[in-house]
Coordinates of C-alpha atoms and ligand atoms in Angstrom, one line a residue:
M685 CA 9.9 11.8 26.6
D686 CA 12.7 12.5 29.4
R687 CA 13.1 15.6 31.0
T688 CA 16.0 16.9 28.9
E689 CA 14.1 16.7 25.3
D690 CA 10.5 18.4 27.5
L691 CA 12.5 20.7 29.1
H692 CA 13.3 23.1 25.0
E693 CA 9.8 23.1 25.8
E694 CA 9.1 25.0 28.9
K695 CA 10.0 27.8 28.9
Q696 CA 8.6 29.5 31.3
V697 CA 10.0 30.2 35.1
F698 CA 7.8 30.3 37.7
I699 CA 8.9 33.1 40.3
F700 CA 8.3 32.3 43.7
D701 CA 8.2 35.6 45.8
T702 CA 9.5 34.6 48.9
T703 CA 10.0 38.7 50.4
L704 CA 7.4 37.9 53.1
R705 CA 8.9 35.1 54.7
D706 CA 12.8 34.8 53.8
G707 CA 12.8 38.6 53.1
E708 CA 11.1 39.1 56.1
Q709 CA 13.5 37.0 58.4
S710 CA 16.1 39.8 57.5
P711 CA 17.1 41.5 61.1
G712 CA 14.9 44.1 62.0
A713 CA 12.6 44.5 58.8
S714 CA 9.8 43.0 60.5
L715 CA 5.9 43.3 58.6
K716 CA 2.5 43.7 60.6
K717 CA -0.2 42.3 59.0
H718 CA -1.7 45.4 57.1
E719 CA 1.6 45.9 55.4
K720 CA 2.4 42.5 54.5
L721 CA -1.2 42.4 52.9
Q722 CA 0.0 46.0 51.2
I723 CA 3.2 43.7 49.6
A724 CA 0.8 40.4 48.4
H725 CA -1.2 42.8 46.7
Q726 CA 1.8 44.6 44.9
L727 CA 3.2 41.2 44.0
A728 CA 0.1 40.3 42.6
K729 CA -0.3 43.0 40.2
L730 CA 3.7 42.2 39.3
N731 CA 2.6 39.1 38.6
V732 CA 4.5 37.0 40.4
D733 CA 3.6 33.3 40.2
I734 CA 3.7 31.9 44.1
I735 CA 3.3 34.4 47.2
E736 CA 4.7 32.4 50.3
A737 CA 3.1 34.6 52.1
G738 CA 4.2 33.2 55.8
F739 CA 5.4 30.3 58.2
P740 CA 1.9 29.9 59.4
F741 CA 3.0 27.8 62.8
S742 CA 6.0 30.1 63.5
S743 CA 3.5 32.6 65.0
P744 CA 0.1 33.7 65.8
G745 CA 0.5 36.8 63.6
D746 CA 2.1 34.7 61.2
F747 CA -1.0 32.2 61.0
E748 CA -3.1 35.1 60.9
S749 CA -1.3 36.9 58.2
V750 CA -0.9 34.8 55.9
Q751 CA -4.7 33.1 56.4
Q752 CA -5.5 36.3 55.5
I753 CA -3.3 36.6 52.1
A754 CA -4.8 33.5 51.2
A755 CA -8.2 34.8 51.7
E756 CA -7.9 38.2 49.9
V757 CA -5.5 38.3 47.0
N758 CA -6.3 36.1 43.7
G759 CA -4.0 35.9 41.3
P760 CA -0.9 33.5 42.5
I761 CA -0.7 30.3 44.7
I762 CA 0.0 31.5 48.0
A763 CA 2.0 29.4 49.5
G764 CA 3.0 28.7 53.6
L765 CA 6.2 27.3 54.5
C766 CA 6.6 24.8 57.5
R767 CA 8.9 21.9 58.9
A768 CA 8.1 18.4 58.3
T769 CA 6.2 17.8 60.9
P770 CA 2.6 17.4 61.5
Q771 CA 1.9 20.0 64.0
D772 CA 3.3 22.2 61.3
I773 CA 1.9 21.2 57.8
E774 CA -1.9 21.2 59.6
A775 CA -1.4 24.7 60.7
T776 CA -0.3 25.8 57.2
W777 CA -2.9 23.8 55.0
D778 CA -5.1 25.3 57.8
A779 CA -3.8 29.0 57.0
V780 CA -3.8 28.8 52.6
K781 CA -6.9 26.3 52.5
L782 CA -9.1 29.4 51.7
A783 CA -6.3 30.5 49.0
K784 CA -8.3 29.8 45.1
R785 CA -4.5 27.6 44.5
P786 CA -3.0 26.9 47.7
R787 CA 0.3 25.5 48.4
I788 CA 2.2 23.6 51.3
H789 CA 6.1 23.6 51.4
T790 CA 7.5 21.7 53.6
F791 CA 11.5 21.1 54.5
I792 CA 13.9 19.2 56.0
A793 CA 17.8 19.4 56.1
T794 CA 19.7 17.3 54.1
S795 CA 22.9 17.5 54.7
D796 CA 25.7 15.3 57.3
I797 CA 26.1 18.7 59.2
H798 CA 22.5 19.7 59.3
I799 CA 21.4 16.2 60.1
A800 CA 24.1 15.5 62.8
A801 CA 23.7 18.7 65.0
K802 CA 19.7 19.3 64.7
F803 CA 18.3 16.3 63.8
K804 CA 20.4 13.7 65.7
K805 CA 18.8 11.1 63.2
T806 CA 20.2 8.9 60.8
R807 CA 20.0 10.1 56.6
D808 CA 17.5 7.2 56.7
E809 CA 15.1 8.9 59.4
I810 CA 15.3 11.8 57.4
L811 CA 14.8 9.8 54.0
Q812 CA 11.4 8.1 55.9
I813 CA 10.4 12.3 57.7
A814 CA 10.8 13.4 54.2
A815 CA 8.4 10.9 52.2
D816 CA 6.2 11.0 55.4
M817 CA 5.0 14.7 55.8
V818 CA 5.8 14.8 51.8
A819 CA 2.8 12.7 52.0
L820 CA 0.5 14.5 54.5
A821 CA 1.0 17.2 52.8
A822 CA -0.6 16.1 49.4
S823 CA -3.6 13.7 51.5
K824 CA -4.8 17.9 52.3
C825 CA -3.6 19.8 49.3
H826 CA -2.9 18.6 45.5
D827 CA -0.1 21.4 45.0
V828 CA 2.8 20.3 47.3
E829 CA 6.7 21.9 47.4
F830 CA 9.4 19.9 49.5
S831 CA 12.6 21.9 50.2
A832 CA 16.2 19.9 51.4
E833 CA 17.2 22.3 53.1
D834 CA 20.9 23.0 52.8
A835 CA 20.8 21.0 49.7
G836 CA 24.6 23.0 47.9
R837 CA 26.0 20.6 50.8
T838 CA 24.2 17.3 51.1
D839 CA 25.7 14.2 49.3
R840 CA 24.8 13.9 46.3
F841 CA 23.2 10.6 45.9
F842 CA 21.4 11.2 49.4
L843 CA 19.5 13.7 47.9
Y844 CA 18.8 11.9 44.3
K845 CA 17.7 9.3 47.1
V846 CA 15.3 12.2 48.6
L847 CA 13.7 13.7 46.0
E848 CA 12.9 10.6 44.2
A849 CA 11.3 9.4 47.5
V850 CA 9.6 13.0 48.1
I851 CA 8.4 12.9 44.8
D852 CA 6.9 9.6 45.1
A853 CA 5.1 10.7 47.7
G854 CA 3.0 13.4 46.0
A855 CA 6.0 16.2 45.9
T856 CA 4.6 18.7 42.6
T857 CA 8.0 21.1 43.0
V858 CA 11.5 20.3 44.7
N859 CA 13.1 23.3 46.0
I860 CA 16.7 22.9 46.5
P861 CA 18.2 25.4 48.4
D862 CA 21.8 26.8 48.6
T863 CA 21.0 27.9 52.1
V864 CA 24.0 29.0 53.3
G865 CA 25.7 30.6 49.9
Y866 CA 28.0 28.2 49.7
T867 CA 27.7 27.0 45.7
I868 CA 29.6 28.8 43.3
P869 CA 27.6 29.5 39.8
D870 CA 29.1 26.5 37.8
E871 CA 28.9 24.0 41.0
F872 CA 25.3 25.0 41.1
G873 CA 24.4 24.9 37.8
R874 CA 25.4 21.4 37.5
L875 CA 24.0 19.8 40.7
I876 CA 20.5 21.0 39.3
R877 CA 22.1 19.1 35.8
D878 CA 22.9 15.9 37.6
I879 CA 19.2 15.8 39.4
R880 CA 17.8 15.7 36.3
L881 CA 19.5 12.8 35.2
N882 CA 19.7 10.9 38.0
V883 CA 16.4 11.4 39.7
P884 CA 14.3 8.8 37.8
N885 CA 10.7 9.9 38.5
I886 CA 12.0 13.9 38.1
D887 CA 9.8 14.4 35.3
K888 CA 6.8 14.4 38.0
A889 CA 7.4 17.5 39.3
I890 CA 9.1 20.6 38.9
I891 CA 12.6 21.7 40.0
S892 CA 13.2 25.3 42.1
V893 CA 15.9 27.2 42.8
H894 CA 16.3 29.2 46.4
C895 CA 19.3 30.8 46.6
H896 CA 21.4 33.1 49.6
N897 CA 23.8 35.7 48.5
D898 CA 26.5 35.1 51.5
L899 CA 29.2 35.1 48.5
G900 CA 27.7 37.4 46.5
M901 CA 26.7 34.7 43.4
A902 CA 23.0 34.1 44.5
T903 CA 21.5 35.7 41.3
A904 CA 24.0 33.8 39.6
N905 CA 23.3 30.6 40.7
S906 CA 19.6 31.0 40.5
L907 CA 20.2 31.9 36.4
M908 CA 22.9 28.8 36.4
G909 CA 20.1 27.0 37.7
V910 CA 17.8 28.1 34.8
M911 CA 20.0 27.3 32.6
N912 CA 20.7 23.7 34.1
G913 CA 16.5 23.3 34.2
A914 CA 14.9 24.8 36.8
R915 CA 11.9 26.1 35.9
Q916 CA 11.0 28.1 39.5
V917 CA 13.0 30.2 40.9
E918 CA 12.5 31.4 44.4
C919 CA 13.7 34.9 45.2
T920 CA 12.6 38.1 46.9
I921 CA 12.2 42.6 46.0
N922 CA 15.4 44.3 46.7
G923 CA 17.3 40.4 47.7
I924 CA 16.7 40.7 51.0
G925 CA 17.3 38.1 53.1
E926 CA 18.2 35.9 56.0
R927 CA 22.3 36.7 56.0
A928 CA 23.5 38.3 53.1
G929 CA 19.9 37.6 52.0
N930 CA 18.0 35.7 48.7
A931 CA 18.4 36.7 44.8
A932 CA 17.0 39.1 44.4
M933 CA 14.1 38.9 41.6
E934 CA 14.7 41.7 39.5
E935 CA 18.0 41.2 38.6
V936 CA 16.8 36.9 37.9
A937 CA 14.1 38.5 35.5
M938 CA 15.5 41.2 34.6
A939 CA 18.5 38.6 32.7
L940 CA 16.1 36.2 31.3
K941 CA 14.2 39.7 29.8
V942 CA 17.4 41.5 28.6
R943 CA 19.2 38.1 27.8
K944 CA 16.5 36.1 26.7
A945 CA 18.3 34.5 23.9
Y946 CA 21.3 33.7 25.8
F947 CA 18.9 31.8 27.9
E948 CA 17.0 29.9 25.0
G949 CA 13.9 32.1 26.1
C950 CA 13.9 31.0 28.9
H951 CA 11.5 34.3 30.7
T952 CA 9.1 35.4 33.3
N953 CA 5.6 36.4 33.1
L954 CA 5.9 39.6 35.1
N955 CA 4.9 42.6 35.0
T956 CA 8.6 44.3 35.1
A957 CA 7.0 48.1 34.7
E958 CA 6.0 47.2 38.1
F959 CA 9.4 46.6 40.1
Y960 CA 10.7 50.3 41.1
A961 CA 6.8 50.2 42.8
T962 CA 7.3 46.9 44.3
S963 CA 11.0 47.8 45.2
Q964 CA 10.1 50.9 46.6
M965 CA 7.1 50.0 48.8
V966 CA 9.8 46.8 50.4
S967 CA 12.7 49.2 51.3
E968 CA 10.0 52.0 53.2
L969 CA 8.1 49.5 54.4
T970 CA 10.4 47.0 55.7
G971 CA 12.5 50.0 56.8
M972 CA 15.8 48.1 54.6
P973 CA 17.1 51.5 51.9
V974 CA 17.8 50.6 48.4
Q975 CA 21.8 50.8 48.0
P976 CA 22.2 53.0 45.1
N977 CA 24.2 51.3 43.0
K978 CA 21.9 48.4 43.5
A979 CA 20.8 46.7 40.2
I980 CA 17.5 47.6 38.3
V981 CA 16.0 49.6 41.1
G982 CA 19.0 50.7 42.3
R983 CA 18.9 55.3 42.5
N984 CA 22.1 55.1 39.9
A985 CA 20.3 52.2 37.8
F986 CA 19.8 54.8 35.1
A987 CA 22.3 57.7 35.6
H988 CA 25.0 58.4 33.7
E989 CA 26.9 60.8 35.5
S990 CA 30.8 60.9 34.0
G991 CA 30.9 63.4 30.4
I992 CA 32.0 60.2 28.0
H993 CA 28.8 58.0 29.1
Q994 CA 26.5 60.8 28.9
D995 CA 28.0 62.1 25.8
G996 CA 27.8 58.9 24.0
F997 CA 23.9 57.9 25.7
L998 CA 23.0 61.5 23.9
K999 CA 24.4 60.6 20.6
G1000 CA 22.6 57.0 21.4
R1001 CA 20.7 55.7 24.9
D1002 CA 22.2 52.0 23.5
T1003 CA 25.6 53.2 24.0
Y1004 CA 25.4 53.0 28.3
E1005 CA 22.2 50.9 29.0
I1006 CA 20.9 47.8 28.3
M1007 CA 17.0 48.1 28.9
H1008 CA 15.1 50.7 29.1
P1009 CA 14.1 52.4 32.2
Q1010 CA 10.4 52.1 31.8
D1011 CA 10.6 48.6 31.6
V1012 CA 11.1 48.7 35.1
G1013 CA 8.5 51.1 35.8
L1014 CA 10.9 54.5 35.8
S1015 CA 9.9 57.5 33.7
K1016 CA 13.3 58.3 32.2
S1017 CA 17.5 57.8 33.2
S1018 CA 18.9 60.5 34.3
L1019 CA 22.3 62.7 33.7
P1020 CA 23.5 63.9 37.0
L1021 CA 25.5 66.7 36.7
G1022 CA 28.6 66.9 38.9
P1023 CA 32.7 67.5 38.6
R1024 CA 32.8 64.8 35.8
S1025 CA 30.3 66.1 33.4
G1026 CA 31.0 67.1 30.1
K1027 CA 29.6 70.2 28.3
A1028 CA 27.1 68.0 26.1
A1029 CA 25.0 67.1 29.6
L1030 CA 24.9 70.5 30.5
K1031 CA 24.2 71.7 27.2
A1032 CA 21.0 69.3 27.4
K1033 CA 20.1 70.1 30.7
L1034 CA 20.2 74.2 29.8
M1035 CA 17.6 73.1 27.1
E1036 CA 15.5 70.8 29.7
L1037 CA 15.1 74.3 31.4
N1038 CA 14.7 75.8 28.8
L1039 CA 18.1 78.6 30.2
E1040 CA 19.6 79.8 26.9
I1041 CA 23.7 80.5 27.3
P1042 CA 24.8 81.4 23.9
E1043 CA 26.6 78.9 21.8
N1044 CA 29.9 81.2 21.8
V1045 CA 29.9 81.6 25.2
I1046 CA 29.2 77.7 26.6
P1047 CA 32.9 76.8 26.6
E1048 CA 33.2 80.2 29.3
F1049 CA 30.1 79.2 31.2
F1050 CA 30.7 76.1 30.7
E1051 CA 34.1 76.4 33.2
A1052 CA 32.2 78.3 36.3
F1053 CA 29.7 75.7 36.1
K1054 CA 33.1 72.8 36.7
R1055 CA 34.5 75.6 39.6
F1056 CA 30.9 74.6 40.9
A1057 CA 30.9 71.5 40.2
D1058 CA 34.5 70.7 42.1
E1059 CA 33.0 72.7 44.7
Q1060 CA 30.2 70.0 45.4
K1061 CA 29.2 66.5 45.0
F1062 CA 26.3 67.4 42.4
V1063 CA 24.9 70.0 41.0
N1064 CA 21.1 70.0 40.8
D1065 CA 18.8 72.3 38.7
E1066 CA 18.5 75.2 41.3
D1067 CA 21.9 75.5 41.0
I1068 CA 22.4 75.4 37.2
A1069 CA 19.9 78.3 37.4
A1070 CA 21.1 80.4 39.6
L1071 CA 24.9 80.0 37.8
V1072 CA 23.3 81.0 34.3
K1073 CA 21.8 84.0 36.7
N1074 CA 25.0 84.8 37.9
F1075 CA 26.9 84.4 34.4
D1076 CA 24.5 86.5 33.1
S1077 CA 25.0 89.7 35.6
A1078 CA 28.5 88.9 34.7
R1079 CA 28.8 89.1 31.6
S1080 CA 26.7 92.0 31.5
S1081 CA 28.6 94.2 34.2
A1082 CA 31.8 93.4 32.1
V1083 CA 29.7 94.8 28.5
Ligands
KIV418 O1 17.5 28.8 52.9 C1 16.5 27.1 52.4 O2 17.5 26.9 52.8 C2 15.5 28.0 53.2 C3 13.8 26.6 53.1 C4 12.9 26.4 54.0 C5 13.2 27.1 51.6 O3 14.7 29.2 53.0
ZN419 ZN1 16.4 30.7 52.4

């Protein structure tokens, strides 16, 4: 069976979390060893398939941290990143080998821009190093991932040759990074499709995608990768990572869940109800706040403020919501009150707070609320209680 037919059967998309490696490369986001361990345990609860725990050769601290996660975190495969050099590969194997399911993830850049600027080598030399280093990694660990750094800007025919050679050398996953977030969804999707069609032994490896967000397309590119045959997505919680970050795991996974039919049944095995807790933990420990309008985990993601939306939501939640807040770990949606809120939400709030305003004076109370809200950005529960109290006393003194 060739890979094209085969794909119709394989619907599980493996989630490779790189929050602790690429995510931690966000400026200012560095984490202590115990914080990495705490996040790794939470990622296991979220049920990610692979945790990239760090880059062992990069520092003694990272080595120890990867080693500790490999020894203590059960469930996911534990991967360590390494350059395609013998010392890096040795160190990575030493760090991950205690895991029940270890993975060596080795990479080398394949684009001419990187080859010329960083290595001053020929393409053939890079091809040879990639194959030799994957063979070395495979001699230690049966699970080896190879990444062609800057694949998004690599000459197609050279990329096919490199992928074929590393698969022959023992790579079980081949990762296609759009390292600089340069590609456009349709273009990236075609790249994955063409790899499937032009790398003769591609059926022996899983295709992975690793997209950066420099043009704001990391999630879209990753999903186009899946549409075209990728079955591993590399991503981070809250989309943190180098420069503008990586594809956000919560966005990729919820897109697959909410639009499962569109993605022809492709799905993850994540426990998505852990997203909110994981997002909060990563934000607190890295010191990187989550923007309020961040998809899935931002504090406004399930908040409806305008009167029309609040009224529609109260009549039927699916008017303005495409997923349940519980699916991502929130207890409920919210209807914050502000200057654009309507009567329906105000009445719902009065009921929730057990406050009574007779139906015939609701329009008058609504006017008082609007005047107050115009002066405020946000009207909280205490403000509503005070408004009701003032309104009641004004009415009694008028009688
Ligand atoms: O962005 C990138 O190319 C990487 C690789 C090391 C996988 O992070
Ligand atoms: Zn990256």
